[in-house]
Coordinates of C-alpha atoms in Angstrom, one line a residue:
X1 CA 101.1 93.4 114.7
X2 CA 103.2 94.5 111.8
X3 CA 100.6 97.0 110.6
X4 CA 101.8 99.1 113.6
X5 CA 105.1 99.6 111.7
X6 CA 103.6 102.6 110.0
X7 CA 102.6 104.1 113.3
X8 CA 106.0 103.6 114.8
X9 CA 107.6 105.2 111.7
X10 CA 105.3 108.3 112.2
X11 CA 106.4 108.5 115.8
X12 CA 110.0 108.5 114.6
X13 CA 109.2 111.3 112.2
X14 CA 107.6 113.4 114.9
X15 CA 110.7 112.9 117.1
X16 CA 113.0 113.8 114.2
X17 CA 111.0 116.8 113.3
X18 CA 111.2 118.1 116.9
X19 CA 115.0 117.6 116.8
X20 CA 115.3 119.3 113.4
X21 CA 113.3 122.3 114.6
X22 CA 115.2 122.7 117.9
X23 CA 118.5 122.3 116.1
X24 CA 117.5 124.8 113.4
X25 CA 116.5 127.6 115.8
X26 CA 119.6 127.0 118.0
X27 CA 122.0 127.1 115.0
X28 CA 120.2 130.2 113.7
X29 CA 120.7 132.0 117.1
X30 CA 124.4 131.0 117.1
X31 CA 124.9 132.1 113.5
X32 CA 123.3 135.5 114.2
X33 CA 125.7 136.1 117.1
X34 CA 128.8 134.8 115.1
X35 CA 128.2 136.6 111.8
X36 CA 126.7 139.9 112.9
X37 CA 128.3 142.0 115.7
X38 CA 125.3 144.3 116.0
X39 CA 123.3 143.9 119.2
X40 CA 119.9 142.2 119.2
X41 CA 116.8 144.3 118.6
X42 CA 115.2 142.5 121.6
X43 CA 117.3 141.3 124.5
X44 CA 116.7 137.5 124.7
X45 CA 119.3 135.2 126.1
X46 CA 119.9 131.8 124.5
X47 CA 118.2 129.7 127.2
X48 CA 115.0 131.9 127.1
X49 CA 115.0 131.8 123.3
X50 CA 115.2 128.0 123.1
X51 CA 112.7 127.6 125.9
X52 CA 110.1 129.8 124.0
X53 CA 110.8 127.9 120.8
X54 CA 110.3 124.5 122.6
X55 CA 106.9 125.7 123.8
X56 CA 105.8 126.3 120.2
X57 CA 106.9 122.8 119.0
X58 CA 103.5 121.1 119.7
X59 CA 101.9 123.8 117.4
X60 CA 104.5 123.0 114.7
X61 CA 103.8 119.3 114.9
X62 CA 100.0 120.0 114.6
X63 CA 100.7 122.2 111.6
X64 CA 102.8 119.5 110.0
X65 CA 99.9 117.1 110.5
X66 CA 97.5 119.4 108.7
X67 CA 100.0 119.7 105.9
X68 CA 100.0 115.9 105.5
X69 CA 103.6 115.4 106.4
X70 CA 102.7 112.3 108.5
X71 CA 100.5 110.8 105.7
X72 CA 102.0 107.8 104.0
X73 CA 101.5 109.3 100.6
X74 CA 103.8 112.2 101.7
X75 CA 106.7 110.5 103.3
X76 CA 106.9 107.7 100.7
X77 CA 107.3 110.3 97.9
X78 CA 110.4 112.5 98.3
X79 CA 109.4 115.1 95.7
X80 CA 105.9 115.5 97.2
X81 CA 107.4 115.7 100.7
X82 CA 109.9 118.3 99.5
X83 CA 107.1 120.7 98.5
X84 CA 105.1 120.2 101.6
X85 CA 108.0 120.7 103.9
X86 CA 109.0 123.9 102.1
X87 CA 105.5 125.3 102.4
X88 CA 105.2 124.2 106.0
X89 CA 108.5 125.7 107.0
X90 CA 107.7 129.1 105.5
X91 CA 104.2 129.1 106.9
X92 CA 105.4 128.2 110.4
X93 CA 107.9 131.1 110.5
X94 CA 105.3 133.5 109.1
X95 CA 102.8 132.5 111.8
X96 CA 105.5 133.1 114.5
X97 CA 106.3 136.5 113.0
X98 CA 102.5 137.3 112.9
X99 CA 102.1 136.3 116.6
X100 CA 105.0 138.6 117.5
X101 CA 103.5 141.5 115.6
X102 CA 99.9 141.3 116.8
X103 CA 100.6 140.3 120.4
X104 CA 103.8 142.4 120.9
X105 CA 105.4 139.3 122.3
X106 CA 109.0 139.0 121.0
X107 CA 109.9 135.5 119.8
X108 CA 113.0 136.4 117.7
X109 CA 115.8 138.5 119.1
X110 CA 116.6 139.6 115.5
X111 CA 115.0 139.3 112.0
X112 CA 118.0 137.3 110.7
X113 CA 117.3 134.6 113.2
X114 CA 113.9 134.0 111.5
X115 CA 115.5 133.9 108.1
X116 CA 118.3 131.5 109.2
X117 CA 115.8 129.3 111.0
X118 CA 113.6 128.9 107.9
X119 CA 116.5 127.9 105.6
X120 CA 118.2 125.6 108.2
X121 CA 114.9 124.1 109.4
X122 CA 113.9 123.2 105.9
X123 CA 117.3 121.6 105.2
X124 CA 117.4 119.6 108.5
X125 CA 113.8 118.4 108.1
X126 CA 114.6 117.1 104.6
X127 CA 117.9 115.5 105.7
X128 CA 116.4 113.8 108.8
X129 CA 113.3 112.6 107.0
X130 CA 115.2 111.4 104.0
X131 CA 117.6 109.4 106.2
X132 CA 114.7 107.9 108.1
X133 CA 113.0 106.9 104.8
X134 CA 116.2 105.3 103.4
X135 CA 116.4 103.2 106.6
X136 CA 112.7 102.3 106.3
X137 CA 113.2 101.1 102.7
X138 CA 116.3 99.0 103.6
X139 CA 114.3 97.3 106.3
X140 CA 111.5 96.6 103.9
X141 CA 113.9 95.0 101.4
X142 CA 114.8 92.6 104.2
X143 CA 111.1 92.0 104.9
X144 CA 111.1 93.9 108.2
X145 CA 108.0 96.0 108.8
X146 CA 106.1 94.8 105.7
X147 CA 102.4 94.3 106.2
X148 CA 101.1 90.8 105.5
X149 CA 98.3 90.8 103.0
X150 CA 95.8 88.3 101.7
X151 CA 94.5 88.9 98.2
X152 CA 90.9 87.9 97.4
X153 CA 89.3 87.7 94.0
X154 CA 88.9 85.6 90.9
X155 CA 90.1 88.1 88.2
X156 CA 93.3 89.0 86.4
X157 CA 94.0 91.9 88.8
X158 CA 94.7 89.3 91.5
X159 CA 97.6 87.9 89.4
X160 CA 98.9 91.3 88.6
X161 CA 98.9 92.5 92.2
X162 CA 100.3 89.3 93.7
X163 CA 103.1 89.3 91.2
X164 CA 104.0 93.0 91.6
X165 CA 103.9 92.8 95.5
X166 CA 106.0 89.7 95.5
X167 CA 108.7 91.3 93.2
X168 CA 108.6 94.8 94.8
X169 CA 109.2 94.6 98.5
X170 CA 109.2 98.5 98.7
X171 CA 105.4 98.5 98.4
X172 CA 105.4 97.7 102.1
X173 CA 103.3 94.6 101.6
X174 CA 104.1 90.9 101.6
X175 CA 101.7 88.3 100.2
X176 CA 100.8 85.7 102.9
X177 CA 97.7 84.2 101.2
X178 CA 95.7 84.3 98.0
X179 CA 92.0 83.3 97.8
X180 CA 91.4 82.7 94.1
X181 CA 91.2 80.0 91.5
X182 CA 94.6 78.6 90.4
X183 CA 94.6 80.4 87.0
X184 CA 94.7 83.8 88.8
X185 CA 97.7 83.0 90.9
X186 CA 101.3 83.3 89.8
X187 CA 103.1 80.0 89.5
X188 CA 105.7 80.8 92.2
X189 CA 102.9 81.7 94.6
X190 CA 100.7 78.6 94.2
X191 CA 101.6 77.4 97.7
X192 CA 99.9 80.5 99.1
X193 CA 96.5 79.6 97.7
X194 CA 93.8 79.3 100.4
X195 CA 90.3 77.8 100.1
X196 CA 88.6 80.8 101.7
X197 CA 89.2 84.1 103.5
X198 CA 88.3 82.5 106.8
X199 CA 90.9 79.8 106.2
X200 CA 93.5 82.4 105.4
X201 CA 92.8 84.4 108.5
X202 CA 92.9 81.3 110.7
X203 CA 96.0 79.9 109.1
X204 CA 98.1 83.0 108.4
X205 CA 99.0 86.1 110.3
X206 CA 97.3 88.8 108.2
X207 CA 97.4 92.6 108.5
X208 CA 95.6 93.6 105.3
X209 CA 92.9 92.2 103.0
X210 CA 92.8 93.3 99.4
X211 CA 89.8 92.4 97.3
X212 CA 90.0 92.6 93.6
X213 CA 86.5 91.6 92.6
X214 CA 83.0 92.4 93.9
X215 CA 81.9 89.0 95.2
X216 CA 81.0 88.8 98.9
X217 CA 82.5 92.3 99.5
X218 CA 80.2 93.0 102.4
X219 CA 81.0 89.7 104.2
X220 CA 84.7 90.1 103.6
X221 CA 84.6 93.7 104.9
X222 CA 82.8 92.5 108.0
X223 CA 85.6 89.9 108.5
X224 CA 88.2 92.6 108.3
X225 CA 86.4 94.6 110.9
X226 CA 86.0 91.6 113.2
X227 CA 89.8 91.0 113.0
X228 CA 90.7 94.7 113.1
X229 CA 92.4 94.5 109.7
X230 CA 92.8 97.1 106.9
X231 CA 90.5 96.5 103.9
X232 CA 91.2 97.5 100.4
X233 CA 88.7 97.2 97.5
X234 CA 89.7 97.5 93.9
X235 CA 87.3 99.8 91.9
X236 CA 84.9 98.0 89.7
X237 CA 85.2 100.7 87.0
X238 CA 88.0 103.1 86.1
X239 CA 86.0 106.2 86.9
X240 CA 86.4 105.6 90.6
X241 CA 90.2 105.7 90.2
X242 CA 90.0 109.4 89.5
X243 CA 90.7 111.9 92.4
X244 CA 88.1 114.2 90.7
X245 CA 84.9 112.8 92.2
X246 CA 82.4 114.0 94.6
X247 CA 79.7 112.5 96.8
X248 CA 76.1 113.6 96.1
X249 CA 73.2 112.5 98.4
X250 CA 69.7 112.0 96.9
X251 CA 67.0 110.8 99.3
X252 CA 69.7 109.6 101.8
X253 CA 71.4 107.6 99.1
X254 CA 75.1 108.5 98.6
X255 CA 76.1 108.6 94.9
X256 CA 79.6 108.9 93.6
X257 CA 79.9 111.5 90.9
X258 CA 83.0 110.6 88.8
X259 CA 84.4 113.3 86.5
X260 CA 86.4 112.2 83.4
X261 CA 89.5 114.2 84.4
X262 CA 90.4 117.0 86.9
X263 CA 91.7 119.0 83.9
X264 CA 88.5 121.0 83.5
X265 CA 87.9 124.7 84.2
X266 CA 90.6 126.0 86.6
X267 CA 92.9 123.1 86.0
X268 CA 92.8 123.6 82.3
X269 CA 93.7 127.3 82.6
X270 CA 96.6 126.6 85.0
X271 CA 98.0 123.9 82.7
X272 CA 97.9 126.2 79.7
X273 CA 99.7 129.0 81.5
X274 CA 102.3 126.4 82.6
X275 CA 102.7 125.2 79.0
X276 CA 103.2 128.7 77.6
X277 CA 105.8 129.7 80.2
X278 CA 107.6 126.3 80.2
X279 CA 107.5 126.0 76.4
X280 CA 108.9 129.5 75.9
X281 CA 111.7 128.9 78.4
X282 CA 112.4 125.5 76.9
X283 CA 112.7 126.8 73.4
X284 CA 115.2 129.5 74.5
X285 CA 117.3 127.1 76.4
X286 CA 117.2 124.3 73.8
X287 CA 117.8 126.5 70.7
X288 CA 121.6 125.9 70.5
X289 CA 121.1 122.1 71.0
X290 CA 118.4 122.0 68.3
X291 CA 120.6 123.8 65.9
X292 CA 123.5 121.3 66.4
X293 CA 121.1 118.4 66.1
X294 CA 119.6 119.8 62.9
X295 CA 123.1 120.1 61.3
X296 CA 124.0 116.5 62.5
X297 CA 120.8 115.0 61.0
X298 CA 121.4 116.7 57.7
X299 CA 125.1 115.7 57.4
X300 CA 124.5 112.1 58.4
X301 CA 121.8 111.5 55.7
X302 CA 121.7 114.5 53.3
X303 CA 119.0 113.0 51.1
X304 CA 116.3 113.4 53.7
X305 CA 114.6 116.4 55.6
X306 CA 115.7 117.5 59.0
X307 CA 112.2 117.0 60.5
X308 CA 110.2 113.8 59.9
X309 CA 107.2 114.3 57.8
X310 CA 104.3 112.4 56.1
X311 CA 102.3 109.8 57.8
X312 CA 104.7 109.5 60.7
X313 CA 104.0 113.2 61.5
X314 CA 100.2 112.7 62.2
X315 CA 99.1 112.4 65.8
X316 CA 95.9 112.8 67.8
X317 CA 95.4 115.0 70.8
X318 CA 92.5 116.2 72.9
X319 CA 89.0 115.6 71.5
X320 CA 90.4 113.4 68.7
X321 CA 91.9 116.4 67.0
X322 CA 94.7 115.5 64.5
X323 CA 97.9 117.6 64.4
X324 CA 101.4 117.5 62.9
X325 CA 104.1 116.6 65.5
X326 CA 107.5 118.2 65.1
X327 CA 110.4 115.7 65.6
X328 CA 113.9 115.5 64.2
X329 CA 114.3 112.7 61.7
X330 CA 116.1 109.8 63.3
X331 CA 115.6 107.2 60.5
X332 CA 117.0 106.8 57.0
X333 CA 115.4 109.0 54.3
X334 CA 114.2 105.9 52.3
X335 CA 111.9 105.0 55.1
X336 CA 110.5 108.6 55.5
X337 CA 106.7 109.0 55.3
X338 CA 106.0 105.3 55.7
X339 CA 104.2 103.6 58.6
X340 CA 105.8 100.9 60.6
X341 CA 103.8 98.2 58.7
X342 CA 104.7 99.6 55.3
X343 CA 108.5 99.6 56.2
X344 CA 108.5 96.0 57.3
X345 CA 106.6 95.0 54.2
X346 CA 109.1 97.0 52.1
X347 CA 112.1 95.1 53.5
X348 CA 110.4 91.7 53.3
X349 CA 110.0 91.2 57.0
X350 CA 106.3 91.6 57.7
X351 CA 106.5 89.2 60.6
X352 CA 108.5 91.7 62.6
X353 CA 105.5 94.0 63.1
X354 CA 104.0 91.6 65.7
X355 CA 107.2 91.5 67.6
X356 CA 107.5 95.3 67.3
X357 CA 104.1 95.9 68.8
X358 CA 104.5 93.3 71.6
X359 CA 107.8 94.9 72.5
X360 CA 106.3 98.3 73.1
X361 CA 106.8 99.7 69.6
X362 CA 110.6 99.1 69.5
X363 CA 113.2 96.7 68.2
X364 CA 116.4 95.9 70.0
X365 CA 118.3 96.6 66.8
X366 CA 116.2 98.9 64.6
X367 CA 117.6 98.9 61.1
X368 CA 115.7 102.0 60.2
X369 CA 117.5 104.3 62.5
X370 CA 120.7 106.1 61.6
X371 CA 123.7 106.4 64.0
X372 CA 122.9 110.0 64.7
X373 CA 119.3 109.0 65.1
X374 CA 120.2 106.4 67.8
X375 CA 122.1 109.1 69.7
X376 CA 119.4 111.7 69.6
X377 CA 116.8 109.1 70.5
X378 CA 119.0 107.9 73.4
X379 CA 118.7 111.4 75.0
X380 CA 115.3 112.3 73.6
X381 CA 116.8 115.1 71.6
X382 CA 114.7 114.2 68.6
X383 CA 111.6 115.4 70.6
X384 CA 112.9 118.9 71.3
X385 CA 111.0 120.5 68.3
X386 CA 107.8 119.4 70.0
X387 CA 108.3 122.5 72.3
X388 CA 106.8 124.4 69.4
X389 CA 103.8 122.1 69.5
X390 CA 103.5 122.9 73.1
X391 CA 103.6 126.7 72.4
X392 CA 101.0 126.3 69.6
X393 CA 98.7 124.4 72.0
X394 CA 98.7 121.1 70.1
X395 CA 100.1 119.3 73.1
X396 CA 101.1 120.0 76.7
X397 CA 104.5 119.7 78.4
X398 CA 103.0 116.8 80.4
X399 CA 100.3 114.4 79.2
X400 CA 99.6 110.9 77.7
X401 CA 101.7 109.8 74.8
X402 CA 100.3 111.2 71.5
X403 CA 98.2 108.6 69.8
X404 CA 99.0 107.5 66.3
X405 CA 95.7 107.1 64.3
X406 CA 96.1 103.4 63.6
X407 CA 96.6 102.7 67.3
X408 CA 93.4 104.6 68.2
X409 CA 91.2 102.1 66.4
X410 CA 92.6 99.2 68.4
X411 CA 92.4 100.9 71.9
X412 CA 89.1 100.5 73.7
X413 CA 89.6 103.4 76.2
X414 CA 90.8 106.0 73.7
X415 CA 88.0 108.4 74.7
X416 CA 89.5 108.8 78.2
X417 CA 93.0 109.5 76.9
X418 CA 91.6 112.0 74.4
X419 CA 89.9 114.0 77.2
X420 CA 93.2 115.9 77.6
X421 CA 96.0 117.1 75.4
X422 CA 98.9 114.7 74.7
X423 CA 102.2 115.4 76.3
X424 CA 105.8 116.0 75.4
X425 CA 106.6 113.9 78.4
X426 CA 104.4 111.9 80.7
X427 CA 103.9 109.6 83.7
X428 CA 104.6 106.6 81.5
X429 CA 108.0 108.1 80.4
X430 CA 109.2 108.4 84.0
X431 CA 107.7 105.0 85.0
X432 CA 109.9 102.9 82.6
X433 CA 109.5 104.4 79.2
X434 CA 110.5 101.8 76.6
X435 CA 111.1 99.1 79.2
X436 CA 107.3 98.6 79.7
X437 CA 104.8 97.3 77.3
X438 CA 102.3 99.3 75.2
X439 CA 99.4 98.2 77.4
X440 CA 101.2 99.1 80.6
X441 CA 102.0 102.5 79.2
X442 CA 98.3 103.0 78.3
X443 CA 97.2 102.0 81.9
X444 CA 99.7 104.6 83.3
X445 CA 98.4 107.2 80.9
X446 CA 94.8 106.5 82.1
X447 CA 95.9 107.0 85.7
X448 CA 97.4 110.3 84.8
X449 CA 94.3 111.6 83.0
X450 CA 92.1 110.6 85.9
X451 CA 94.4 111.9 88.7
X452 CA 96.0 115.1 87.3
X453 CA 97.3 117.7 89.6
X454 CA 99.7 120.6 89.1
X455 CA 102.2 119.0 91.6
X456 CA 102.1 115.7 89.6
X457 CA 103.1 117.7 86.5
X458 CA 106.0 119.3 88.3
X459 CA 107.1 116.0 89.6
X460 CA 107.0 114.4 86.2
X461 CA 109.0 117.2 84.6
X462 CA 111.7 117.0 87.3
X463 CA 111.9 113.2 86.9
X464 CA 112.1 113.5 83.1
X465 CA 115.3 115.4 83.5
X466 CA 116.7 112.4 85.4
X467 CA 115.2 109.6 83.3
X468 CA 116.7 110.8 79.9
X469 CA 120.2 110.4 81.3
X470 CA 119.7 106.9 82.7
X471 CA 121.3 104.0 80.9
X472 CA 118.1 102.1 80.2
X473 CA 115.7 105.1 79.7

């Protein structure tokens, strides 16, 4: 069955990890001999050294397993895998050194062998695993190794999932059947509609069942067990989507305790420290650029201020607190201090406001923006002054997009977004930025609020540096 493709890939990763580790220790031994003429501290010949290392490899693989390096969430996310491999490599060498110290059993003929092995091992593990993942993704693009899925449920999420899976083969899934009413099925997938789950399991080869509503969940789960299939259930309410939840048991009844966000207590302190350090470094590094941008803004349109002001400056952050956002002015001075609706009314084009909102708060050719403004928006230079907002504590380096007051009244899940500080950048920025709709950006922001982690923030910051230089950012 195709669902075994994940198992086979994990076996490949284990083999590659063993080859990487053996190669790393062998190269480290050779480098020590080649680069340093001094004799070894402990006399160990090459064959004995490699043999002793080979005997420790099962322990390395077990350690990698506990570090999550064979979890799908790790090997499908390069940045997440990078951090785990780095930590695992250093930990493994430290354990070997500790064993040598406490048992007086020499494993390394010289200290530099351990240093070389750490660096080379990390590099080879990343190269081997990245190559394997690239091959895996290319096979998925060709439909090889994808798990065949049937989607069950009469709700909009069925349409969303089916359409996304169909157009994104890298998810590792392929839609083989849909049990839902016609209005919940994408037009191009109407032929995959099935009358019941039993019919789909009989007619199609299925590896996975995904249920998007709560109807007959128990029966469908029993069917999945009967046919040895994976079963996914979409949460009935957004709180379950957060990683910050615990299970409490009252009178043998398991209860899910869902927290609004992991950014409470310890997480809040860590994030603030990160903001202060990152904001300070950012201001120091960006000061020359901000000076040049300020001069360019003033020369291009001398009548207006360098920073935008007025109504456009007002934003909302955590706990519905208003603050003034610092941004370089990118529009003509005559539009300064006016809301989007007021500008379109002023130029006699009130009908554009609907198009503007539907298009994710943008126009393909925005008449309000100056030539310099287009350039600084292209590379997000207009947002650099917000580093001072970060230092002040108005916003964070990473978070949901700052809400404009008039948007707040129209958004029904604003209380979730306002549980944390807004961000200079965010998950929505690195997930498509202006190429995705307003509603999609909000859904991504909600996911971030409910699933925050320090590593997620670091990943977003690294990806932001890449996104701003992409053609369609």
